[in-house]
Amino acid sequence: MEKQVLRFKVNGDEYEVFIHPKTLLVEVIRDHLGLTGTKRGCETVSCGACTVNINGASVKSCSVLAVQCEGLEVTTVEGLEKDGKLSPIQRSFLDHGSFQCGFCTPGMLMSATAFISEAKNPTKDQIKESIEGNICRCTGYNSIVRAIEAVTAGKYKEE
Amino acid sequence: MSHAKYNVINTHVHNIDGVAKVTGRATYTFDVKLPGMLYGKILRSPHAHAKIKNIDTSAAMALPGVKIVVTGKDTLGVKQGIWRRYEELCDEQVLPLEKVRYIGEPVAAVAAITEEIAEAALDLIEVDYEVLPAVYEPLEAIKKEAPTIHEGVERNVNVTRHIEWGDVDEAFEEADYIREDWFKCSGQAHMCMETRAAVSSFTPDGKLTCWASTQSAYYTQGLLAGVLGLREGDVRVLAPYVGGGFGGKFELDAAMFTSAVMSMKLFKPVKVCFTREEDFIASKRRTPMFYYVRTGIKKDGTFCARESRMFSNGGAYTGMGATALYLSGFFHSFPYKWRGYRYDGYRVYTNTLPSTSMRGFGAPQAMFCSEQQIDWICADLGLDPFEVRRKNGHTEGYEVPGQAFIQSCGLEQCINEIEKWVKSKGKLPANRGIGISSCGFMSGGIFNWFDSPYSFSSAVVTINVDGTVELHVGCQDIGQGSNTTMAIIAAETLGVKVEDIRVHSGDTAHCPADLGAWGSRQTLMAGNAVKMACEDAKKQLLEFAYAEMGINIVYDLDIKDRWAHIVARPERGLPYVDLVKKALRAKDGQRIMGRGYYTPHRKGMISPAYSYMMQAVDAEIDPETGKIKIHEVMTAHDCGQPINQLGLIGQLEGAASMALGYAYLEDMPMEDGKLMNPNLVDYKVIKAPEMPEAGIIEIDTFEPEGPYGAKEAGEGLTNPTAAALGNAIYNAMGIQMKELPITPERVLKALREKKEQEAQK
């Protein structure tokens, strides 16, 4: 297979990369664009550390070929803050201590961001399900659930 | 203790690394990319036990893009181990010269211009093995006829440990009732989100820089220097952010070693990251243990004696396993007063991946056995499990004979609080039960088998002209939040705000040596060093303030909230920033710099201080499927004075999740030494939907040995959970779970056996 050109948007910026069609989205994000906020924690699409948003939906970027993103808009953890202002879920994570080692945090934030943009008065169980695909070995999840709950309850506004 | 007297301690402080972590700015070893960097991969043994007869690397070397292939012959062949004081326990060549002892053991490494080429080159390395008979279980490996895993080690017994106090036999004679049980405790993978990773860069001036995912930059520095034949000072280890540790990342690993060996030959940076599968099969794991427990008790519930024998599956090498052997035996006595206590532990080599320390350090296994047996004894004798624990529990001022002196101890309050909580739940529906378990844990080990010539913890604090503070510590933040805890202690001591403190850690070139993040040592030991350093700096400032303010020397001065003042008349003083500026000028421009350290002396055999806790687990069992649902976990917890409020909650909830995983989900089944579930599809950890509420009742105590009265938190709480779940199942279904993890199959088997027994009656 020959290399091909991929044109897509990442965090609002247009990118053009020349890649092998088998290249995974996570590889383009980390290795080609140097956006290392997105992590990898497994080879089996199990851990969620590489979660990004594609056109607003949360997706494990190790499960997608980069060429599938032609013309689409990808958001990574680096795209959550705007002009130095953190997004509501980022601030809520700080307030609730919803991370420890921080390695799962970028993926967790992206799952949460996609969920929050859709959710209307979610139950605790729905919040838990929204991060079911993201493994956190440090926190036991409850502080993450509290952080998402606070945002969905309207306690944090966009700055 | 009144929390109100503190300005910073136990207030709502954000994690100081938080902004970096929630914005993707935090750069882990996994993310490090240097100019000209090569990528390394490791070839691993497919055999559990085999002689390496020959390794042919020529085809791999010939592959375009490959820069080097190394085997044990390209190394100094140093047998290393973290128990540096004991030569016989330094038993691991990271690239072995003569034979492999477990499936997954490294045999060669490749560095190439891409990861894909390095991976492809592994297939071209030809290793000629002579397969040897192997043995996988300690009770098999200890037999006379078992194969020898390490030459000269009789019956594969790696380390033994005997702990004894009181007249055990006499104490047993006083007992009205004696009960014996066998237990089998499983291993557990640390499963850090960041797998083992290292980037090594050796330069022509003979200096090595290594970015490593480590729990102790200082240990990594010392161990690397030892195996590479370099001076410690010529090895710089950087660990800016570490994606979890849990006890699995303070030995020398193959990522560190192979990247360094190859970089030294190529004078180029080399990066080696384990895949998740490699991390499962060839890092290390919680020590599997077989426990025989014999306990003698009086009719009124007074504990007389306990005698236990433990055989642990050590795997192929020693690692930190020798420490787990001791601590398991010690905490198996906890948190109770025994007239006579005897423990004999045997760590046995097998042809499986080595076992080592993991959060709880041998105590979760010990408590699973002890705390369940106590409940069964209570049922046998018709005694109240809360009352029996209260009657025999540690109290302030108790001495564990020859082992430990207990200063602060909130165990009784913990038991009282959990008793209240359990009773408030009332009668539970069928197939649902609450189980309890109590325990205690250390606040840092006092042992120095690494043979560090440095103090256990050190800190240097420097005050800038604008009052901002540079705090240099060697303690390692692996996610548990030690940077924040140290910043809080520094801010409280100096009388400034947390945002005034910049913490420098994870860099051996700039930070003083510290043994690192293990055994719950950092809050107490590094915390004491930070407090001492800040008191030293503050004293220098206040000496100047006396002169500047021209006050009577009998007055006490202090700084709080950036205001230096007379303690008795707080309104009389001057701003801290003005004081710093003036003091700097007065000292001919010399910066105010404080130094602090901590090395334990006369603190017994184990630790200077102990945390205490009791936990209750509310669980429901489906009698048809054996499936377990955890409804709630509640803990009463004595960690002395809490320092880092948010960090503490996170650590305790996280401990509950990891310990629940150990109790009923996580397992490492092997067939002929091969791990059957080395991936996150088949290895089950707790995910958000399974995680119950895990509340905490804080018990107020003050630990005289700890900084501001603080002691251990976050590791000890992995100890009680498996036993508490076992007791919940016992209370709900009347079955005794003697094997971990408590899987649906094991529950169903126990239910079937119970039915059969009842039918026989």
Coordinates of N, CA and C in Angstrom, one line a residue, chain B residues 120-284:
Chain B
A120 N 10.7 -6.1 13.9 CA 10.9 -7.1 12.9 C 12.3 -7.8 13.1
A121 N 13.2 -7.0 13.6 CA 14.6 -7.6 13.9 C 14.5 -8.7 14.9
L122 N 13.6 -8.6 15.9 CA 13.5 -9.6 16.9 C 13.3 -11.0 16.3
D123 N 12.4 -11.0 15.3 CA 12.1 -12.3 14.6 C 13.4 -12.9 14.0
L124 N 14.4 -12.1 13.7 CA 15.6 -12.6 13.0 C 16.7 -13.1 14.0
I125 N 16.4 -12.9 15.3 CA 17.4 -13.4 16.2 C 17.2 -14.9 16.5
E126 N 18.3 -15.7 16.4 CA 18.1 -17.1 16.6 C 18.7 -17.5 17.9
V127 N 17.9 -18.0 18.8 CA 18.4 -18.4 20.1 C 18.3 -20.0 20.2
D128 N 19.4 -20.6 20.5 CA 19.5 -22.0 20.7 C 19.3 -22.3 22.1
Y129 N 18.2 -22.9 22.5 CA 17.9 -23.2 23.9 C 18.1 -24.7 24.2
E130 N 18.5 -25.0 25.4 CA 18.3 -26.4 25.9 C 17.3 -26.3 27.0
V131 N 16.1 -26.8 26.7 CA 15.0 -26.7 27.6 C 15.2 -27.6 28.9
L132 N 15.0 -27.0 30.0 CA 15.2 -27.7 31.3 C 13.9 -28.0 32.0
P133 N 13.9 -29.0 32.8 CA 12.6 -29.2 33.6 C 12.3 -27.9 34.4
A134 N 11.1 -27.6 34.5 CA 10.7 -26.3 35.3 C 9.7 -26.7 36.4
V135 N 9.6 -25.7 37.3 CA 8.6 -25.9 38.4 C 8.0 -24.5 38.7
Y136 N 6.7 -24.6 39.0 CA 5.9 -23.3 39.0 C 5.3 -23.0 40.3
E137 N 5.2 -23.9 41.2 CA 4.5 -23.7 42.5 C 5.5 -23.9 43.6
P138 N 5.4 -23.0 44.6 CA 6.4 -23.1 45.7 C 6.3 -24.4 46.5
L139 N 5.1 -25.0 46.6 CA 5.1 -26.2 47.4 C 5.6 -27.4 46.6
E140 N 5.7 -27.2 45.3 CA 6.4 -28.2 44.5 C 7.9 -27.9 44.4
A141 N 8.2 -26.7 44.3 CA 9.6 -26.3 44.1 C 10.5 -26.6 45.3
I142 N 9.8 -26.7 46.5 CA 10.6 -26.9 47.7 C 10.9 -28.3 47.9
K143 N 10.3 -29.2 47.1 CA 10.6 -30.7 47.2 C 12.0 -31.0 46.8
K144 N 12.5 -32.0 47.4 CA 13.9 -32.5 47.1 C 14.2 -32.7 45.7
E145 N 13.2 -33.3 45.0 CA 13.4 -33.7 43.6 C 13.1 -32.6 42.6
A146 N 12.8 -31.4 43.1 CA 12.5 -30.3 42.1 C 13.7 -29.9 41.4
P147 N 13.6 -29.4 40.2 CA 14.7 -28.8 39.5 C 15.4 -27.6 40.2
T148 N 16.7 -27.5 40.1 CA 17.3 -26.3 40.7 C 17.2 -25.1 39.8
I149 N 16.7 -24.0 40.4 CA 16.5 -22.8 39.6 C 17.8 -21.9 39.7
H150 N 18.3 -21.8 40.9 CA 19.6 -21.0 41.0 C 20.6 -22.0 41.6
E151 N 21.8 -22.1 41.0 CA 22.8 -23.0 41.4 C 23.1 -22.8 42.9
G152 N 23.2 -23.8 43.7 CA 23.6 -23.7 45.1 C 22.5 -23.3 46.0
V153 N 21.3 -23.1 45.5 CA 20.2 -22.7 46.4 C 19.4 -24.0 46.7
E154 N 19.5 -24.5 47.9 CA 18.9 -25.8 48.2 C 17.4 -25.7 48.3
R155 N 16.8 -26.6 47.7 CA 15.3 -26.7 47.6 C 14.7 -25.4 47.2
N156 N 15.4 -24.7 46.4 CA 14.9 -23.4 45.8 C 14.4 -22.4 46.9
V157 N 14.9 -22.6 48.1 CA 14.5 -21.6 49.1 C 15.3 -20.4 49.0
N158 N 14.7 -19.3 48.6 CA 15.4 -18.0 48.3 C 15.7 -17.3 49.6
V159 N 14.7 -17.1 50.5 CA 14.9 -16.4 51.7 C 14.0 -17.0 52.7
T160 N 14.4 -17.1 54.0 CA 13.5 -17.5 55.1 C 13.4 -16.3 56.1
R161 N 12.3 -16.3 56.8 CA 12.2 -15.2 57.8 C 11.4 -15.8 59.0
H162 N 12.0 -15.7 60.2 CA 11.4 -16.2 61.4 C 11.1 -15.0 62.3
I163 N 9.9 -14.9 62.7 CA 9.5 -13.8 63.7 C 8.9 -14.5 64.9
E164 N 9.4 -14.2 66.1 CA 8.8 -14.8 67.3 C 8.9 -13.9 68.5
W165 N 7.8 -13.9 69.3 CA 7.9 -13.3 70.6 C 7.0 -14.1 71.6
G166 N 7.3 -13.9 72.8 CA 6.6 -14.6 73.9 C 6.8 -16.1 73.9
D167 N 6.3 -16.8 74.9 CA 6.4 -18.3 74.9 C 5.2 -18.8 74.2
V168 N 5.4 -19.1 72.9 CA 4.2 -19.5 72.0 C 3.6 -20.8 72.5
D169 N 4.4 -21.8 72.8 CA 3.8 -23.0 73.2 C 3.0 -22.9 74.5
E170 N 3.5 -22.2 75.4 CA 2.8 -22.0 76.7 C 1.5 -21.2 76.5
A171 N 1.6 -20.2 75.6 CA 0.4 -19.4 75.3 C -0.7 -20.3 74.7
F172 N -0.3 -21.2 73.8 CA -1.3 -22.1 73.2 C -1.9 -23.0 74.2
E173 N -1.1 -23.4 75.2 CA -1.7 -24.3 76.3 C -2.8 -23.6 77.1
E174 N -2.7 -22.2 77.2 CA -3.7 -21.5 77.9 C -5.0 -21.3 77.1
A175 N -4.9 -21.6 75.8 CA -6.1 -21.4 75.0 C -7.2 -22.4 75.2
D176 N -8.4 -22.0 75.2 CA -9.5 -22.9 75.3 C -9.9 -23.5 73.9
Y177 N -9.5 -22.8 72.9 CA -9.9 -23.2 71.5 C -8.8 -22.9 70.6
I178 N -8.5 -23.8 69.7 CA -7.5 -23.6 68.7 C -8.1 -23.9 67.3
R179 N -7.8 -23.1 66.4 CA -8.3 -23.3 65.0 C -7.1 -23.2 64.0
E180 N -7.2 -24.1 63.1 CA -6.1 -24.1 62.0 C -6.8 -24.0 60.6
D181 N -6.2 -23.2 59.8 CA -6.7 -23.1 58.4 C -5.6 -22.9 57.4
W182 N -5.8 -23.3 56.2 CA -4.9 -23.1 55.1 C -5.5 -22.1 54.1
F183 N -4.7 -21.2 53.6 CA -5.3 -20.2 52.7 C -4.3 -20.1 51.5
K184 N -4.9 -19.7 50.3 CA -4.1 -19.5 49.1 C -4.4 -18.1 48.6
C185 N -3.4 -17.2 48.6 CA -3.6 -15.8 48.1 C -2.9 -15.7 46.8
S186 N -3.6 -15.0 45.9 CA -3.1 -14.9 44.5 C -2.2 -13.8 44.3
G187 N -1.6 -13.8 43.1 CA -0.8 -12.6 42.7 C -1.7 -11.5 42.1
Q188 N -1.1 -10.4 41.8 CA -1.9 -9.3 41.2 C -0.9 -8.5 40.4
A189 N -1.3 -8.0 39.2 CA -0.5 -7.2 38.4 C -0.6 -5.7 38.9
H190 N 0.5 -5.0 38.9 CA 0.4 -3.6 39.3 C -0.4 -2.8 38.3
M191 N -0.3 -3.2 37.1 CA -1.1 -2.6 36.0 C -1.1 -1.1 36.1
C192 N 0.1 -0.5 36.1 CA 0.2 0.9 36.0 C -0.3 1.4 34.6
M193 N -0.9 2.5 34.5 CA -1.4 2.9 33.2 C -0.2 3.2 32.3
E194 N 0.9 3.8 32.8 CA 2.1 3.9 32.0 C 2.9 2.6 32.2
T195 N 3.1 1.9 31.2 CA 3.9 0.6 31.3 C 5.4 1.0 31.5
R196 N 6.2 0.0 31.9 CA 7.6 0.3 32.1 C 8.2 1.0 30.9
A197 N 8.9 2.1 31.1 CA 9.5 2.8 30.0 C 10.8 3.5 30.4
A198 N 11.7 3.7 29.5 CA 12.9 4.4 29.8 C 13.5 4.9 28.5
V199 N 14.1 6.1 28.6 CA 14.9 6.7 27.5 C 16.3 7.0 28.1
S200 N 17.3 6.3 27.5 CA 18.7 6.5 28.0 C 19.5 7.3 26.9
S201 N 20.3 8.2 27.4 CA 21.2 8.9 26.5 C 22.6 9.0 27.1
F202 N 23.5 8.3 26.4 CA 24.9 8.3 26.9 C 25.7 9.2 25.9
T203 N 26.5 10.1 26.5 CA 27.2 11.0 25.6 C 28.7 10.8 25.7
P204 N 29.5 11.3 24.7 CA 30.9 11.0 24.7 C 31.7 11.5 25.9
D205 N 31.1 12.3 26.7 CA 31.8 12.8 28.0 C 31.7 11.7 29.1
G206 N 31.0 10.6 28.7 CA 31.0 9.5 29.7 C 29.8 9.7 30.7
K207 N 28.8 10.5 30.3 CA 27.7 10.7 31.3 C 26.4 10.1 30.7
L208 N 25.7 9.5 31.5 CA 24.4 8.9 31.1 C 23.2 9.6 31.7
T209 N 22.3 10.0 30.9 CA 21.0 10.5 31.4 C 19.9 9.5 31.1
C210 N 19.1 9.2 32.1 CA 18.0 8.2 31.8 C 16.7 8.8 32.4
W211 N 15.8 8.9 31.4 CA 14.4 9.2 31.8 C 13.8 7.9 32.2
A212 N 13.2 7.8 33.3 CA 12.7 6.4 33.7 C 11.3 6.6 34.4
S213 N 10.5 5.6 34.2 CA 9.2 5.6 34.9 C 9.5 4.8 36.2
T214 N 9.9 5.5 37.2 CA 10.4 4.9 38.4 C 9.8 5.5 39.7
Q215 N 9.7 4.7 40.7 CA 9.3 5.1 42.0 C 10.4 5.7 42.8
S216 N 11.6 5.5 42.4 CA 12.8 6.1 43.1 C 13.9 6.4 42.1
A217 N 14.0 7.7 41.8 CA 15.1 8.1 40.9 C 16.4 7.7 41.5
Y218 N 16.5 7.8 42.8 CA 17.8 7.5 43.4 C 18.2 6.0 43.3
Y219 N 17.2 5.1 43.6 CA 17.5 3.7 43.4 C 17.9 3.4 42.0
T220 N 17.2 4.0 41.1 CA 17.4 3.7 39.6 C 18.9 4.2 39.3
Q221 N 19.2 5.3 39.8 CA 20.6 5.8 39.6 C 21.6 4.9 40.1
G222 N 21.4 4.4 41.4 CA 22.4 3.5 42.0 C 22.5 2.2 41.3
L223 N 21.3 1.7 41.0 CA 21.3 0.3 40.3 C 21.9 0.4 38.9
L224 N 21.6 1.4 38.2 CA 22.1 1.6 36.8 C 23.7 1.7 36.9
A225 N 24.1 2.6 37.8 CA 25.6 2.8 37.9 C 26.3 1.4 38.2
G226 N 25.6 0.6 39.0 CA 26.2 -0.6 39.4 C 26.3 -1.6 38.2
V227 N 25.3 -1.7 37.4 CA 25.3 -2.7 36.3 C 26.1 -2.2 35.1
L228 N 26.3 -0.9 35.0 CA 27.0 -0.3 33.9 C 28.4 0.0 34.1
G229 N 28.8 -0.1 35.4 CA 30.2 0.2 35.7 C 30.5 1.7 35.7
L230 N 29.5 2.5 36.0 CA 29.7 4.0 36.0 C 29.6 4.5 37.4
R231 N 30.2 5.7 37.7 CA 30.0 6.3 39.0 C 28.6 6.8 39.1
E232 N 28.0 6.7 40.3 CA 26.6 7.1 40.5 C 26.5 8.6 40.0
G233 N 27.4 9.4 40.3 CA 27.3 10.8 40.0 C 27.3 11.1 38.5
D234 N 27.8 10.1 37.7 CA 27.8 10.2 36.2 C 26.5 9.7 35.6
V235 N 25.6 9.3 36.5 CA 24.3 8.8 36.0 C 23.2 9.8 36.5
R236 N 22.5 10.4 35.6 CA 21.4 11.3 36.0 C 20.1 10.6 35.7
V237 N 19.2 10.5 36.6 CA 17.9 9.9 36.4 C 16.8 10.9 36.5
L238 N 16.0 11.0 35.5 CA 14.9 12.0 35.5 C 13.6 11.2 35.5
A239 N 12.7 11.6 36.4 CA 11.3 11.0 36.4 C 10.3 12.1 36.7
P240 N 10.1 12.9 35.6 CA 9.3 14.1 35.9 C 7.8 13.8 36.2
Y241 N 7.2 13.0 35.4 CA 5.9 12.5 35.8 C 5.9 11.0 35.6
V242 N 5.3 10.3 36.5 CA 5.3 8.8 36.4 C 3.8 8.3 36.4
G243 N 3.5 7.5 35.5 CA 2.2 7.0 35.3 C 1.8 5.8 36.2
G244 N 2.0 6.0 37.5 CA 1.6 4.9 38.5 C 2.8 4.1 38.8
G245 N 2.8 3.5 40.0 CA 3.9 2.6 40.4 C 3.3 1.4 41.2
F246 N 2.7 1.7 42.4 CA 2.1 0.7 43.2 C 3.0 -0.4 43.7
G247 N 4.3 -0.1 43.8 CA 5.3 -1.1 44.3 C 6.0 -1.8 43.2
G248 N 5.6 -1.6 41.9 CA 6.3 -2.3 40.9 C 7.4 -1.6 40.1
K249 N 7.7 -0.4 40.5 CA 8.6 0.4 39.7 C 9.8 0.9 40.5
F250 N 10.3 0.2 41.5 CA 11.6 0.7 42.0 C 12.7 -0.2 42.0
E251 N 12.6 -1.3 41.2 CA 13.7 -2.1 40.9 C 14.2 -1.7 39.6
L252 N 15.4 -2.2 39.2 CA 15.9 -2.0 37.9 C 15.1 -2.8 36.9
D253 N 14.6 -2.2 35.9 CA 13.8 -3.0 34.9 C 14.5 -3.1 33.6
A254 N 14.0 -4.0 32.7 CA 14.7 -4.2 31.4 C 14.6 -3.0 30.5
A255 N 13.6 -2.1 30.6 CA 13.6 -0.9 29.8 C 14.7 0.0 30.2
M256 N 15.0 0.2 31.5 CA 16.1 1.0 31.9 C 17.4 0.4 31.5
F257 N 17.5 -0.9 31.7 CA 18.8 -1.5 31.5 C 19.2 -1.6 30.0
T258 N 18.3 -2.2 29.2 CA 18.6 -2.4 27.8 C 18.8 -1.0 27.1
S259 N 18.0 0.0 27.4 CA 18.1 1.3 26.8 C 19.5 1.8 27.1
A260 N 19.9 1.7 28.4 CA 21.2 2.2 28.8 C 22.4 1.5 28.1
V261 N 22.3 0.2 28.1 CA 23.4 -0.6 27.5 C 23.5 -0.3 26.0
M262 N 22.4 -0.2 25.3 CA 22.5 0.1 23.9 C 23.0 1.6 23.6
S263 N 22.5 2.5 24.5 CA 22.9 3.9 24.3 C 24.4 4.0 24.5
M264 N 25.0 3.3 25.5 CA 26.4 3.4 25.8 C 27.2 2.9 24.6
K265 N 26.7 2.0 23.8 CA 27.5 1.4 22.7 C 27.3 2.3 21.5
L266 N 26.2 3.0 21.4 CA 25.9 3.8 20.2 C 26.1 5.3 20.4
F267 N 26.2 5.8 21.6 CA 26.2 7.2 21.9 C 25.0 7.9 21.3
K268 N 23.9 7.3 21.3 CA 22.7 7.9 20.9 C 21.6 7.6 21.9
P269 N 20.6 8.4 21.9 CA 19.4 8.1 22.8 C 18.7 6.9 22.3
V270 N 18.3 6.1 23.3 CA 17.5 4.9 22.9 C 16.3 4.8 23.9
K271 N 15.1 4.6 23.3 CA 13.9 4.5 24.1 C 13.4 3.1 24.0
V272 N 13.0 2.6 25.2 CA 12.4 1.2 25.3 C 11.1 1.4 26.1
C273 N 10.0 1.1 25.6 CA 8.7 1.0 26.3 C 8.1 -0.4 26.2
F274 N 7.7 -0.9 27.3 CA 7.1 -2.2 27.3 C 5.7 -2.0 26.7
T275 N 5.3 -3.1 25.9 CA 3.9 -3.2 25.6 C 3.1 -3.6 26.8
R276 N 1.8 -3.5 26.7 CA 1.0 -4.0 27.9 C 1.2 -5.4 28.1
E277 N 1.3 -6.2 27.0 CA 1.6 -7.6 27.2 C 2.9 -7.9 27.9
E278 N 4.0 -7.2 27.5 CA 5.3 -7.3 28.2 C 5.1 -6.9 29.7
D279 N 4.4 -5.9 29.9 CA 4.2 -5.4 31.3 C 3.6 -6.5 32.1
F280 N 2.6 -7.2 31.5 CA 2.0 -8.3 32.3 C 2.9 -9.5 32.5
I281 N 3.6 -9.9 31.4 CA 4.3 -11.2 31.6 C 5.7 -11.0 32.1
A282 N 6.3 -9.8 32.1 CA 7.7 -9.7 32.4 C 8.0 -8.4 33.2
S283 N 7.1 -7.9 34.0 CA 7.5 -6.9 34.9 C 7.6 -7.7 36.2
K284 N 6.8 -7.4 37.2 CA 6.8 -8.2 38.4 C 5.3 -8.2 38.9

